[in-house]
XYZ file of C-alpha atoms in Angstrom:
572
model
C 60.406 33.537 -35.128
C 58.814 33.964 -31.646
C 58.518 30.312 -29.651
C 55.254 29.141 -29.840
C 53.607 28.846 -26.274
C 52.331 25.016 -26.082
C 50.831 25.394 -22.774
C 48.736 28.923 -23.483
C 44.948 28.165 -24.141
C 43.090 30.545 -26.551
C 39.733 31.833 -25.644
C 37.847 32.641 -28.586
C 35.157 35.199 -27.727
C 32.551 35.694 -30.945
C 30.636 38.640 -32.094
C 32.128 41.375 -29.456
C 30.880 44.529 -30.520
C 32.544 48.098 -30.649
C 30.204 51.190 -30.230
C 31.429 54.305 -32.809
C 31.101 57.881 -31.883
C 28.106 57.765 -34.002
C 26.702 55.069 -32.033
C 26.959 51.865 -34.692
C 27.719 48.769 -33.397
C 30.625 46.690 -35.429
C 31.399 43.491 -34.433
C 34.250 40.752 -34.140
C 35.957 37.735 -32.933
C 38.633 38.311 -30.398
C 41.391 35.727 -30.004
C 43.359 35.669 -26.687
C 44.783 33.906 -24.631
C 43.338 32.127 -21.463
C 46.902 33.646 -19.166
C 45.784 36.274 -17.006
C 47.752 39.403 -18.251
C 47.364 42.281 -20.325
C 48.385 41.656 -23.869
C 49.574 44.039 -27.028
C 46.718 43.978 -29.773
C 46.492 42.943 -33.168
C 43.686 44.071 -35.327
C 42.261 43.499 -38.807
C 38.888 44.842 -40.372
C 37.794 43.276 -43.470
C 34.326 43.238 -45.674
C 34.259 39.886 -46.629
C 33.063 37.899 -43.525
C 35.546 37.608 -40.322
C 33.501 34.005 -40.181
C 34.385 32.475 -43.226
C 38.059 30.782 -43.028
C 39.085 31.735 -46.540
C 38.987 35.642 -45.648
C 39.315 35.615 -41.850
C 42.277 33.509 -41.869
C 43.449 33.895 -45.111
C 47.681 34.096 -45.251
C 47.551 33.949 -41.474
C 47.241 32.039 -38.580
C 45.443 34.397 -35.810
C 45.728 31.598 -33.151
C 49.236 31.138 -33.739
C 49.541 34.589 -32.862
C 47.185 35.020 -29.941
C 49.845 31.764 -28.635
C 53.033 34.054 -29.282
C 50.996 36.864 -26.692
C 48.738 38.861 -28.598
C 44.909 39.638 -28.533
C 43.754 39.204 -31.725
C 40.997 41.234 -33.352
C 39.102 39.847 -36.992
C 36.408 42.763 -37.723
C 33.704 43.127 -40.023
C 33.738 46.660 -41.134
C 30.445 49.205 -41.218
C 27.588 47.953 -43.237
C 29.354 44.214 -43.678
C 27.655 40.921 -42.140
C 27.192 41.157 -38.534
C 28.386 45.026 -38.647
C 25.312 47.767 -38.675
C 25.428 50.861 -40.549
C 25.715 51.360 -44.587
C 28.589 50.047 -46.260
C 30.600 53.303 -47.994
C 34.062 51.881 -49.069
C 36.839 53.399 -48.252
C 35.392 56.650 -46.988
C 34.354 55.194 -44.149
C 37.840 53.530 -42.913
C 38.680 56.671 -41.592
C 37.112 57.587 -38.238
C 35.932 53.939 -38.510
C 39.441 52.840 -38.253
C 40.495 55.347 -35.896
C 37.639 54.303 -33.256
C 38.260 50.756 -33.486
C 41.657 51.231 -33.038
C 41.444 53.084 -29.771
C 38.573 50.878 -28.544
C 40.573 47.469 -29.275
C 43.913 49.024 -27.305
C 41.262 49.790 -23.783
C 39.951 46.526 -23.897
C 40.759 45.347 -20.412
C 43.353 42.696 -21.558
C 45.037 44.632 -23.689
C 47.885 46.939 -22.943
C 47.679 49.812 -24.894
C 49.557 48.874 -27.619
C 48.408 48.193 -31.083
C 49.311 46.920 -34.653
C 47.666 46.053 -37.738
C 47.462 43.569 -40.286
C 45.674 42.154 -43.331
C 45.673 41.967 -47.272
C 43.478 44.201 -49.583
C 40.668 45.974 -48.678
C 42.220 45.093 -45.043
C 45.477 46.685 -45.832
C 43.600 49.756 -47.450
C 42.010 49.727 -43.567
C 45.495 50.372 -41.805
C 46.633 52.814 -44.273
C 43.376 54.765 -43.638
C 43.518 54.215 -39.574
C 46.760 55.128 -40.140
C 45.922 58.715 -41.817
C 43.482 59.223 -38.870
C 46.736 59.058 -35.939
C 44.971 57.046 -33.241
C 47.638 57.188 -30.520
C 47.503 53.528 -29.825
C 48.374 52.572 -33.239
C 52.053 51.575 -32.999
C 53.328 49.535 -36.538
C 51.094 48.301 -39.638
C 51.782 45.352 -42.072
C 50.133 45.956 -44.827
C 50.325 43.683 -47.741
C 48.994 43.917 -51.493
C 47.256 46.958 -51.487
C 46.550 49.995 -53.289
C 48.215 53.530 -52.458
C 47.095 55.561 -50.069
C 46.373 58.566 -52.452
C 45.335 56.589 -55.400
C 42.548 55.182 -57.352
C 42.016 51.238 -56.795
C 41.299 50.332 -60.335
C 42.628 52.952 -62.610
C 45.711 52.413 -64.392
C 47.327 55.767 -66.731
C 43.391 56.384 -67.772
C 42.436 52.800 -68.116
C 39.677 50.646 -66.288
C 40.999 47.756 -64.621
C 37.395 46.096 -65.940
C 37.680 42.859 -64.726
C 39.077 43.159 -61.559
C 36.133 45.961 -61.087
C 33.132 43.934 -62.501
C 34.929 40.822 -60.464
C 34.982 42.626 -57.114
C 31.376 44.524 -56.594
C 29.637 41.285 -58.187
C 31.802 38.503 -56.209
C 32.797 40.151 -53.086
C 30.458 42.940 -52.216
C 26.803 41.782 -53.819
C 25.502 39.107 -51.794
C 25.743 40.710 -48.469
C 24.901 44.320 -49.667
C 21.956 42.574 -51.103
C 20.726 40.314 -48.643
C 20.082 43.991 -46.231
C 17.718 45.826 -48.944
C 15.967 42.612 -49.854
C 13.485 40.057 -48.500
C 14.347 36.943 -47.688
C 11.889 35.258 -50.097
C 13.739 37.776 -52.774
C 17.221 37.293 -51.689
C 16.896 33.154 -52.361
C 16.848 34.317 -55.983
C 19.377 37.034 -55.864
C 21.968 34.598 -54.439
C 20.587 31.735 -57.427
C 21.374 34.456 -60.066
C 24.892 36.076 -58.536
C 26.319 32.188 -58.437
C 24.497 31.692 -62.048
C 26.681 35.079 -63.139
C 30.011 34.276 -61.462
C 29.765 31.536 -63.180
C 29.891 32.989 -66.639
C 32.062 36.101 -65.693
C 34.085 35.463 -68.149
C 31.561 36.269 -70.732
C 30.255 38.728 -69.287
C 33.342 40.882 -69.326
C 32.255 41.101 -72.590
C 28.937 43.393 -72.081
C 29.047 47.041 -73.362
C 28.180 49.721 -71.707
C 29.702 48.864 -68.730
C 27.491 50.885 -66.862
C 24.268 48.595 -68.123
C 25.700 45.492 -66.668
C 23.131 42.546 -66.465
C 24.624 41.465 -63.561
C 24.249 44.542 -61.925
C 21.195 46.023 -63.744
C 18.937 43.111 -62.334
C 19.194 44.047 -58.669
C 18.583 47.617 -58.942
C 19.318 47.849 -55.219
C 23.414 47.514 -56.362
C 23.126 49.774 -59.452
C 24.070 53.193 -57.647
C 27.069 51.565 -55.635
C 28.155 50.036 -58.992
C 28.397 53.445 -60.813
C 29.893 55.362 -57.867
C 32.344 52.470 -58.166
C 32.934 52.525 -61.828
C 33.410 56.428 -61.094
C 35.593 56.571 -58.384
C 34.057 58.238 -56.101
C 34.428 56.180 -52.803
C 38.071 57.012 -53.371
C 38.305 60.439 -54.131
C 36.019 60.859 -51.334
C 37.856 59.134 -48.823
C 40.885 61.071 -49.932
C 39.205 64.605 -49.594
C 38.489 63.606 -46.303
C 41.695 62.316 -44.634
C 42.587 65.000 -41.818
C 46.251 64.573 -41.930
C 47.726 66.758 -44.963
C 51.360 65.474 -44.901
C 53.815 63.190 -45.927
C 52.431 60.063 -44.092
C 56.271 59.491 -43.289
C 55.930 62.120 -40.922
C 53.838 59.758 -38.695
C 56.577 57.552 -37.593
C 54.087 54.043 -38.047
C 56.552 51.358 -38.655
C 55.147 48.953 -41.884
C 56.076 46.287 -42.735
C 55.063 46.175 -46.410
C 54.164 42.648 -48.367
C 53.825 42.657 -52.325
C 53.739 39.871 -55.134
C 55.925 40.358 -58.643
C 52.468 39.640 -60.272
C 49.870 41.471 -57.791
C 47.997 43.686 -59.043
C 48.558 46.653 -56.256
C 52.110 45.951 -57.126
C 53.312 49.065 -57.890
C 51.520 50.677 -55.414
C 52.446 48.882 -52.607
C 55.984 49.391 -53.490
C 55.102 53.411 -53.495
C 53.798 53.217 -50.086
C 56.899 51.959 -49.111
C 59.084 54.295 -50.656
C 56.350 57.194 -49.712
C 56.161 55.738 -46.002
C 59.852 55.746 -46.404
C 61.212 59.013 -46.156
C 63.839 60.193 -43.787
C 62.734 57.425 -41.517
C 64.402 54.119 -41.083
C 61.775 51.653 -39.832
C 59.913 50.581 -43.073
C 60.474 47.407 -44.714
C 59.765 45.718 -48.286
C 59.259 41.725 -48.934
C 58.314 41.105 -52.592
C 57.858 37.605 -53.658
C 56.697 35.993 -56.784
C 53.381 36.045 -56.210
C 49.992 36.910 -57.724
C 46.956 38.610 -55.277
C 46.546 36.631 -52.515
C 47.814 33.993 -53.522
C 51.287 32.624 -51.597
C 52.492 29.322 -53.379
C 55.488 28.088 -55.047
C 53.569 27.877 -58.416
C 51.872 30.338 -60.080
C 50.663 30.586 -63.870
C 52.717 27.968 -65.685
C 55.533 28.350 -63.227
C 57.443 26.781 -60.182
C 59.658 29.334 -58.586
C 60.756 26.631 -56.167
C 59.610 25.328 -52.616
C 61.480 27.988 -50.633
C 59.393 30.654 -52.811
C 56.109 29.916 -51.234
C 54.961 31.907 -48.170
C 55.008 29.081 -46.011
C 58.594 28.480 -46.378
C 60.518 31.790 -47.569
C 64.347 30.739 -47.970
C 63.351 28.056 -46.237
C 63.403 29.578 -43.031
C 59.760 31.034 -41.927
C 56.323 31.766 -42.896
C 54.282 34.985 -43.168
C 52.746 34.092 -40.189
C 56.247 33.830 -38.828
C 57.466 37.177 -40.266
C 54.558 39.117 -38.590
C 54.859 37.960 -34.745
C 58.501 38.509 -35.906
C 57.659 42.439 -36.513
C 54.918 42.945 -33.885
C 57.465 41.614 -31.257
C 60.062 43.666 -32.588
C 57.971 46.949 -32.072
C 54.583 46.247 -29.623
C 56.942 44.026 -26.975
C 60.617 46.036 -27.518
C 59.531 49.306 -28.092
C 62.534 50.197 -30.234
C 62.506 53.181 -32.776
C 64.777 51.783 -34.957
C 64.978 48.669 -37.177
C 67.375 45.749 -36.075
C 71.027 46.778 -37.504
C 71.102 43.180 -38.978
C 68.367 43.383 -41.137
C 67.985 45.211 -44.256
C 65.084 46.858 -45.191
C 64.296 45.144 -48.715
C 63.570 41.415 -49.311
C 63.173 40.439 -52.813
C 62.757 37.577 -54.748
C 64.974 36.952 -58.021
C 63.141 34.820 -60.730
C 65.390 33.529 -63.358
C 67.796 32.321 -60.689
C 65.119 31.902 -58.192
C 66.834 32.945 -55.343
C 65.465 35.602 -52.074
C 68.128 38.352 -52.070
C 68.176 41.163 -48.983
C 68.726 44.763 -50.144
C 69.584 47.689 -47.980
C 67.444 50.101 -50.495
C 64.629 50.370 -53.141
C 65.351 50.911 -55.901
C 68.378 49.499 -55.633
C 71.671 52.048 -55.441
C 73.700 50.249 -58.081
C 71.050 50.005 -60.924
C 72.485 50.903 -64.160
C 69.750 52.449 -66.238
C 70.130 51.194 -69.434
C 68.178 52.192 -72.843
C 67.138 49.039 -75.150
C 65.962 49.875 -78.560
C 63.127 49.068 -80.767
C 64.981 48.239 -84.397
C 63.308 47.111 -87.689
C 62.758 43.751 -88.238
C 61.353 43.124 -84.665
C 65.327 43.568 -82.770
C 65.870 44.788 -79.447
C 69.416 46.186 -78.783
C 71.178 49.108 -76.754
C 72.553 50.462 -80.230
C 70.837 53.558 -81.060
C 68.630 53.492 -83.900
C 69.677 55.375 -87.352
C 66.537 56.075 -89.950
C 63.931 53.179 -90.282
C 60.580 52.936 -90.952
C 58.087 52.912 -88.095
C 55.986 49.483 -87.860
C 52.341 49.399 -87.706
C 49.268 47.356 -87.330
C 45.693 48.020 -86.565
C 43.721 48.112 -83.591
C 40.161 46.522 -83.501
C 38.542 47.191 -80.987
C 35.955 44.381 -81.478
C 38.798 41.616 -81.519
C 40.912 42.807 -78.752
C 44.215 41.472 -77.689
C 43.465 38.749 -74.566
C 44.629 39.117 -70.900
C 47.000 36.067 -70.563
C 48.646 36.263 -67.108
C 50.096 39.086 -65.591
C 49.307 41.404 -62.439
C 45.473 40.280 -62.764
C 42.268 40.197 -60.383
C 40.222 38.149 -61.744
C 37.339 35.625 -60.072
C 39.171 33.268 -58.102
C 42.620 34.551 -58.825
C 41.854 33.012 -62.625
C 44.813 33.964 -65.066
C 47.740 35.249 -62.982
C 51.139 35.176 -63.215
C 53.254 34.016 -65.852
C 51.876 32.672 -69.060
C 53.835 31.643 -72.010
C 52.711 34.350 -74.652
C 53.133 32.981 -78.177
C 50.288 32.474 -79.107
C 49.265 36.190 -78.348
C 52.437 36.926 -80.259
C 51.143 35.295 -83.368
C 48.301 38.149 -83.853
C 48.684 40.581 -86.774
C 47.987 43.497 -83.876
C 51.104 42.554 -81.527
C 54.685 43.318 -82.242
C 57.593 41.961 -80.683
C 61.138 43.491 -80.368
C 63.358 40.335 -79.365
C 67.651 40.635 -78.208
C 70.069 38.106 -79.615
C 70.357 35.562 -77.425
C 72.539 36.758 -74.461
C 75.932 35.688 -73.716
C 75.762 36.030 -70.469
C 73.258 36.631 -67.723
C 71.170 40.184 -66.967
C 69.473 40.910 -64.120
C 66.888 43.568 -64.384
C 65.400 44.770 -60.912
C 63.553 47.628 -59.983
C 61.090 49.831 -62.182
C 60.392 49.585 -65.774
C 59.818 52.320 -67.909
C 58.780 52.611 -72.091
C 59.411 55.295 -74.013
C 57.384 55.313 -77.217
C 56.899 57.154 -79.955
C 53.548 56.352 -81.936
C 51.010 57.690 -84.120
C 47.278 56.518 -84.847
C 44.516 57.745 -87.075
C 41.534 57.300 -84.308
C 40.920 60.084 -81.634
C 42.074 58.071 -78.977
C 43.715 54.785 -78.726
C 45.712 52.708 -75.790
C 49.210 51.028 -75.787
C 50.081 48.032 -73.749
C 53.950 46.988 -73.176
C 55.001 43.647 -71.684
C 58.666 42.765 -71.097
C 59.071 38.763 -71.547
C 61.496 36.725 -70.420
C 62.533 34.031 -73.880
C 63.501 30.908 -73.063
C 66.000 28.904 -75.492
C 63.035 26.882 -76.598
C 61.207 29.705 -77.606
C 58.731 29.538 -74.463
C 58.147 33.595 -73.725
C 57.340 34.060 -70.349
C 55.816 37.414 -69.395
C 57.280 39.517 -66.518
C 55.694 42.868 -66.307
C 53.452 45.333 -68.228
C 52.173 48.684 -68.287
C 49.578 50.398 -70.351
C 48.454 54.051 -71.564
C 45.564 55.803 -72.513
C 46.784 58.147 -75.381
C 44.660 61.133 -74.383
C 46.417 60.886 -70.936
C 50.140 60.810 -72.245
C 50.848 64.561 -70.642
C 48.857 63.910 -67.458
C 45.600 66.509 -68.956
C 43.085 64.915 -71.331
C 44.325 65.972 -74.894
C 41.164 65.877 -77.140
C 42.092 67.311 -80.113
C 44.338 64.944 -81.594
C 45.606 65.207 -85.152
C 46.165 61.850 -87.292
C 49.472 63.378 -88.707
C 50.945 63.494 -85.296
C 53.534 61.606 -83.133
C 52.822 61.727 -79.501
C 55.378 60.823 -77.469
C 54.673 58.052 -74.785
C 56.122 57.635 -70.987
C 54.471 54.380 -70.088
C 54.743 52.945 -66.428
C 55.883 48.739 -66.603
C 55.828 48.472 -62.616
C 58.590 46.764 -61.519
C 60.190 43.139 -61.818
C 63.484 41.515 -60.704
C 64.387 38.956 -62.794
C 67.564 36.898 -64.276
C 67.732 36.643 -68.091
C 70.071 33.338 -68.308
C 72.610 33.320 -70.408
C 70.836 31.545 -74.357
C 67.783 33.329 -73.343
C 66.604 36.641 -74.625
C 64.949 40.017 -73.482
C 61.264 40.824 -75.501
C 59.403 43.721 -75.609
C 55.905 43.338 -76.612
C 53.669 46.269 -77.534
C 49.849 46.259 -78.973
C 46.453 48.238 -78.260
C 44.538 45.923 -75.512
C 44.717 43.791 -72.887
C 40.960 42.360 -72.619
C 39.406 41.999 -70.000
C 41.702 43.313 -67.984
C 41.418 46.792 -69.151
C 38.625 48.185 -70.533
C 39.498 48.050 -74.519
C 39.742 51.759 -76.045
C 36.806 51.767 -78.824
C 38.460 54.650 -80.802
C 35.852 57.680 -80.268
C 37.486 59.285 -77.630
C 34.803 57.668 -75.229
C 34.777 54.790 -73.188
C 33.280 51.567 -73.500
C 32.124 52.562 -69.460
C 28.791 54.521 -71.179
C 29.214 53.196 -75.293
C 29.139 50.699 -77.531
C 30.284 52.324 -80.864
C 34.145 50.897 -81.833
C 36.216 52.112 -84.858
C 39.346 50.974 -85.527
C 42.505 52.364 -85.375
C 45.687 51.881 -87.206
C 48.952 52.227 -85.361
C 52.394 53.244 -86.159
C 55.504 52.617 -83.687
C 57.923 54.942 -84.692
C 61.500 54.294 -83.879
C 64.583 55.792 -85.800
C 66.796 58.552 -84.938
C 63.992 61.465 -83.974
C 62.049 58.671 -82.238
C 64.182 56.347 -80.604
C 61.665 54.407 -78.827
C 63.718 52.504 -75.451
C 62.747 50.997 -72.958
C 64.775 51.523 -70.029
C 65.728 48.729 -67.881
C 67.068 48.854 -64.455
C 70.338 46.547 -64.768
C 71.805 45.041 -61.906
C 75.519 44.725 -62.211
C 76.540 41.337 -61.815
């Protein structure tokens, strides 16, 4: 970690704006210190308010920074609080990001050379900046964040609902309000958005999606709601990105920053391994960690002090890591990553230990098949002829979100949750080991499998893989989840009751420890709610209609159907 400079000042300079090529002003706070000298450049552009402490600051500590010899640059992005224009997620990052960039590195204290950091939305602004090549642009940290070619809250066909209704009502409304309205009219807006977040949690429950009441009431918000709910900021912004390749071929070190239970998990893992290439100046920190959120304790967990961000093996913080990695490449100006450091840091639950790897996924995985059997077993003996298992999906009572990879308000609900009281439902089956011997350590990516049938024209499947404890506590790990219509990767509407569709469902990834007297779980049912958007049955959506049927479902696993899932074993 870089020596802090005790004797440096920090000049603070507030509301400096930048002039775009189309002549919008954005504006931000510039920390720097008082040393005459010209100074490499940090930058981060967010929409939720570079004033307010809780985004601006967030995970790090920009005057910590600015004392280790940096300028650093908080921005709020087009169309955001003290920033002109219209705000058009996503799409707009590009030249955006590419201007800012370029203006922050000419900036007569800096020197030319530039990085970027943030969490997010102000992750998903390096990647885009990124896309754009700005020259000045040197190395990127970006940390829990969606891919760079993907949607933000689609998941195999499935609405990430709550983490969609959460974010356009609790971080974009007020502001994007607040320019279309009068003040006298915005006093009541802001009364009936806090009255609302308030009682998100029933709202989830409204159907059609796309008639929200707490959208619907400010008609101002409804058209950004339903481009939203349609994806259309990001399949604009990726029709529009100008560089056509591998985004390895840009030669941007990143350092990239995930949680076990983020929800941009898995895709900030695949910018890492798509950044990766043939390149060797990427790296990977994964911690046990939900969105945003850093400490030693998450859901009914404690992963240990020396888990948290602000003391990782006990050595250093994030803050600590980054002027570690902007050193490294905006003051050395090496190609190359040190030759004592490997790539991948990862956090091992179970043992609760950090572990460096020189790869993801890891070289030595054994792939390894475990078995759905009758009478709810899990083993890696193949199955012989048994009857399939079944239960029925209502799509009225849905199967609760309880912890996981979740956005919801406040970061309410993530991370581990002991799930047996979700187990006790007629529509959830388990598929449980013996209890193990010895220990197994799964790490890397999780895949199901499945082999099911079900008498509506559509359905969903959601998978968790638990962690049992010898007391019967089932702690969940990971999860994945499928829109049937979307198994083949083209929208199969004609689907015949009589047939078993065969299922490749996507768990992420974990890396955990199964002690020895604990045992492995797989848990499968229909819904995960609110977290996804619950499947009504009709081969719609719940997005545009409110008609459910129900569904019954049969897991099929015998000889013909030998529904697995595989797990990445780490020899030991």
């Amino acid at each position: 970690m870089s020596e802090l400079k005790e004797n440096v000042q920090i000049i603070v300079d507030r509301e400096v704006a930048c002039t775009l090529r189309d002549g919008t002003k954005l504006y931000a706070n510039i920390y720097r210190p008082s040393n005459e000298g010209e100074y490499p450049v940090l930058l981060t552009r967010l929409p939720y308010d570079k004033n307010l402490p809780n985004f601006s600051h967030r995970y790090i500590d920009p005057i910590r920074m600015a004392m280790s010899g940096y300028v650093v640059i908080i921005q709020d992005v087009r169309g955001r609080f003290a920033s002109e224009g219209e705000f058009d997620p996503f799409v707009q990052e590009l030249k955006d990001g590419y201007d800012t960039v370029e203006w922050a590195a000419a900036l007569p204290y800096a020197n030319g050379n530039l990085g970027m950091f943030g969490l997010s939305y102000y992750a998903f602004t390096q990647l885009y900046a990124l896309m754009e090549q700005p020259p000045s642009l040197k190395a990127i940290f970006p940390a829990m964040t969606g891919h760079i070619f993907g949607d933000a809250f689609i998941q195999n066909g499935v609405h990430m609902l709550a983490s969609t209704e959460t974010w356009v009502l609790d971080s974009v409304a007020a502001d994007y309000l607040k320019r279309k309205q009068s003040s006298e009219q915005y006093t009541n807006t802001i009364k009936e958005i806090t009255n609302d977040l308030d009682h998100i949690n029933d709202w989830h429950s409204f159907k059609p999606v796309k008639e929200w009441p707490p959208i619907k009431k400010h008609p101002e918000l409804v058209e950004f709601f339903n481009k939203y709910l349609q994806q259309e900021f990001t399949e604009r912004s990726r029709d529009q990105i100008s560089f056509k390749g591998n985004p390895s071929e840009l030669g941007v070190p990143a350092y990239h920053l995930a949680g076990w239970y983020d929800n941009f998990l898995d895709a900030t893992i695949h910018n890492f391994e798509t950044m990766k290439g043939s390149t060797n100046n990427q790296k990977l920190i994964i911690g046990p960690w939900g969105h945003g959120m850093f400490s030693s304790e998450l859901g009914e967990r404690n992963f240990g002090i020396n888990s948290a961000g602000t003391s990782i093996e006990g050595k250093e913080d994030i803050t600590g890591l980054h002027i570690k990695w902007f050193d490294y490449w905006l003051k050395a100006g090496s190609e190359q990553l040190p030759a004592d450091e490997d790539p991948v840091k990862i956090f091992v639950m179970g043992e609760n230990k950090w572990r460096s790897e020189k790869n993801w996924p890891l070289e030595r995985t054994a792939y390894t098949p475990y078995y759905l059997h009758e009478a709810g077993t899990l083993s890696e003996t193949e199955p012989s002829k048994e009857a399939p298992d079944s239960y029925v999906h209502d799509p009225n009572n849905p199967v609760p979100t309880h912890g996981g990879g979740v956005l919801f308000y406040n970061g309410r609900g993530a991370g581990p949750y002991d799930q047996r009281e979700i187990e006790k439902r007629d529509d959830v089956l388990t598929y449980t080991t013996k209890a193990l011997d010895a220990p197994v350590e799964v790490t890397g990516w999780i895949k199901m499998k499945l082999w099911a049938a079900y008498d509506a024209k559509d359905t969903d499947f959601v998978v968790k893989l638990i962690d049992v404890f010898p007391d019967g506590t089932a702690y969940n790990l990971t999860d994945g989840v499928i829109r049937a219509k979307y198994r083949d990767g083209n929208i199969e509407e004609n689907h015949s009751t009589a047939e078993i569709v065969e299922l490749d469902i996507d768990m992420w990834a974990t890396s955990n420890v199964f002690l020895a007297g604990h045992s492995i779980r797989i848990e499968i049912s229909s819904s995960s709610y609110p977290r996804f958007d619950v499947n009504p049955g009709t081969g719609k959506t719940t997005i545009d209609s409110t008609e459910m049927v129900e569904s019954n479902q049969q897991i099929y696993h015998d000889q013909d159907h030998p529904s697995h899932v595989l797990l990445p074993i780490i020899p030991r």
